């Protein structure tokens, strides 16, 4: 995804402005570790848009292209500024005497705790359920947990 691109067919060169990989980061990461090979060809789709920060278009592309992996609504929120802020704040634990151990906030599925020694983890989805149950009401977190991630305009909470 980018906001502008040019192609030089003679040099076989593509230049993209505000380029962002949406699907394929694992592939690109694997290629970065591979030995250079001129015979490798990469097929990709480049989408030009007016704004790469628009999460709605990015989310639609992810949903339409991810048929091999299940995508949860919470996955779209894991890179929100609030989730990144929470991750940083949890790095400040332990908070003696309340918490005598380190707590790692896991904002993305598949991530593992990086702490050495005794540490506890709390996942983004679990923290959201605990918070909503405590401050709002407890039944929704069991009846309709996905509504915690939907925006209010989409009948979420």
XYZ file of C-alpha atoms in Angstrom:
157
model
C 0.000 0.000 0.000
C 1.362 3.463 -0.838
C 0.233 6.977 -1.713
C 2.302 7.285 -4.914
C 4.597 5.121 -7.010
C 6.708 5.222 -10.160
C 8.042 2.359 -12.255
C 11.230 2.486 -14.306
C 10.848 -0.442 -16.694
C 14.360 -0.102 -18.108
C 16.019 -0.375 -14.692
C 13.309 -2.739 -13.411
C 12.845 -0.414 -10.469
C 9.751 0.506 -8.490
C 9.734 3.463 -6.095
C 6.846 3.893 -3.685
C 6.080 6.780 -1.349
C 4.791 5.958 2.151
C 5.065 2.254 1.365
C 3.490 -0.124 3.854
C 3.428 -3.925 3.824
C -0.016 -5.144 4.800
C 0.143 -8.867 4.088
C 3.455 -10.573 3.495
C 5.668 -9.281 6.270
C 6.735 -12.851 7.113
C 7.687 -13.464 3.482
C 9.679 -10.239 3.299
C 11.381 -11.079 6.596
C 12.344 -14.527 5.284
C 13.725 -13.027 2.101
C 15.863 -10.629 4.121
C 17.655 -13.634 5.664
C 17.963 -15.584 2.409
C 21.057 -15.598 0.236
C 20.757 -13.164 -2.709
C 19.413 -14.954 -5.758
C 18.615 -13.237 -9.069
C 16.281 -16.077 -10.031
C 13.796 -15.334 -7.253
C 10.680 -13.588 -8.506
C 8.159 -11.976 -6.163
C 4.537 -11.488 -7.114
C 2.814 -8.730 -5.174
C -0.077 -6.341 -5.428
C 0.496 -2.636 -4.868
C -2.507 -0.578 -3.855
C -2.344 3.174 -4.343
C -4.479 5.141 -1.931
C -4.713 8.715 -0.709
C -3.801 7.812 2.862
C -1.930 4.729 4.138
C -2.995 5.568 7.687
C -6.633 4.794 6.866
C -7.209 1.696 8.938
C -10.551 0.799 7.327
C -9.042 0.108 3.885
C -6.099 -1.721 5.450
C -8.498 -3.885 7.497
C -10.571 -4.707 4.412
C -7.456 -5.770 2.500
C -6.337 -7.968 5.398
C -9.769 -9.589 5.714
C -10.022 -10.309 1.990
C -6.504 -11.729 1.677
C -6.233 -13.839 4.833
C -8.065 -17.012 3.998
C -5.444 -19.314 5.556
C -5.406 -17.603 8.984
C -8.325 -16.579 11.141
C -8.444 -12.860 11.824
C -10.042 -11.642 15.039
C -11.476 -8.182 15.540
C -8.955 -7.616 18.335
C -6.094 -8.167 15.851
C -7.040 -4.896 14.174
C -6.701 -3.035 17.462
C -3.317 -4.443 18.539
C -1.386 -1.590 16.872
C -3.602 1.194 18.216
C -1.727 3.902 20.107
C -3.535 2.866 23.289
C -2.272 -0.736 23.022
C 1.298 0.418 22.433
C 1.008 2.791 25.412
C -0.287 -0.040 27.628
C 2.577 -2.272 26.564
C 5.064 0.424 27.610
C 3.332 1.029 30.953
C 3.335 -2.674 31.813
C 7.096 -2.707 31.279
C 7.351 -0.578 34.423
C 6.075 -3.390 36.678
C 6.616 -4.875 39.222
C 4.744 -2.459 41.451
C 5.648 -3.472 44.998
C 3.837 -4.463 47.172
C 0.811 -4.803 44.873
C 2.531 -6.979 42.279
C 5.670 -8.762 43.448
C 6.346 -10.038 39.925
C 6.738 -8.656 36.424
C 3.681 -8.492 34.166
C 4.084 -8.530 30.392
C 1.294 -7.122 28.284
C 0.891 -9.182 25.115
C -0.918 -6.991 22.597
C -0.547 -9.320 19.576
C -1.526 -12.948 19.188
C 1.480 -15.194 18.775
C 3.823 -12.915 20.731
C 5.623 -14.436 23.684
C 6.842 -12.915 26.918
C 10.407 -11.609 26.628
C 10.906 -11.395 30.375
C 13.435 -13.612 32.080
C 12.677 -15.202 35.401
C 9.296 -15.097 37.069
C 6.821 -13.157 34.941
C 3.110 -13.231 34.348
C 1.449 -12.284 31.099
C -1.843 -10.658 30.303
C -3.192 -10.658 26.784
C -4.938 -7.754 25.085
C -8.262 -9.624 24.886
C -8.147 -10.676 28.537
C -7.348 -7.169 29.779
C -10.231 -5.762 27.739
C -12.657 -8.312 29.201
C -11.493 -7.669 32.760
C -11.725 -3.898 32.344
C -15.155 -3.963 30.721
C -16.535 -6.414 33.286
C -15.228 -4.272 36.146
C -16.255 -0.818 34.882
C -19.384 -1.666 32.866
C -21.047 -5.035 33.360
C -19.752 -8.617 33.376
C -22.193 -10.538 31.171
C -21.237 -9.023 27.806
C -17.677 -10.345 27.976
C -19.112 -13.858 27.807
C -22.176 -13.282 25.614
C -20.536 -11.188 22.895
C -16.796 -10.677 23.434
C -16.218 -9.558 19.838
C -18.385 -6.490 20.489
C -15.579 -5.210 22.722
C -13.521 -4.654 19.566
C -16.180 -3.293 17.245
C -16.468 0.464 17.011
C -19.576 2.145 18.422
C -20.651 3.003 14.866
C -20.733 -0.769 14.253
C -22.796 -1.460 17.404
C -19.727 -2.215 19.473
C -18.780 -1.040 22.920
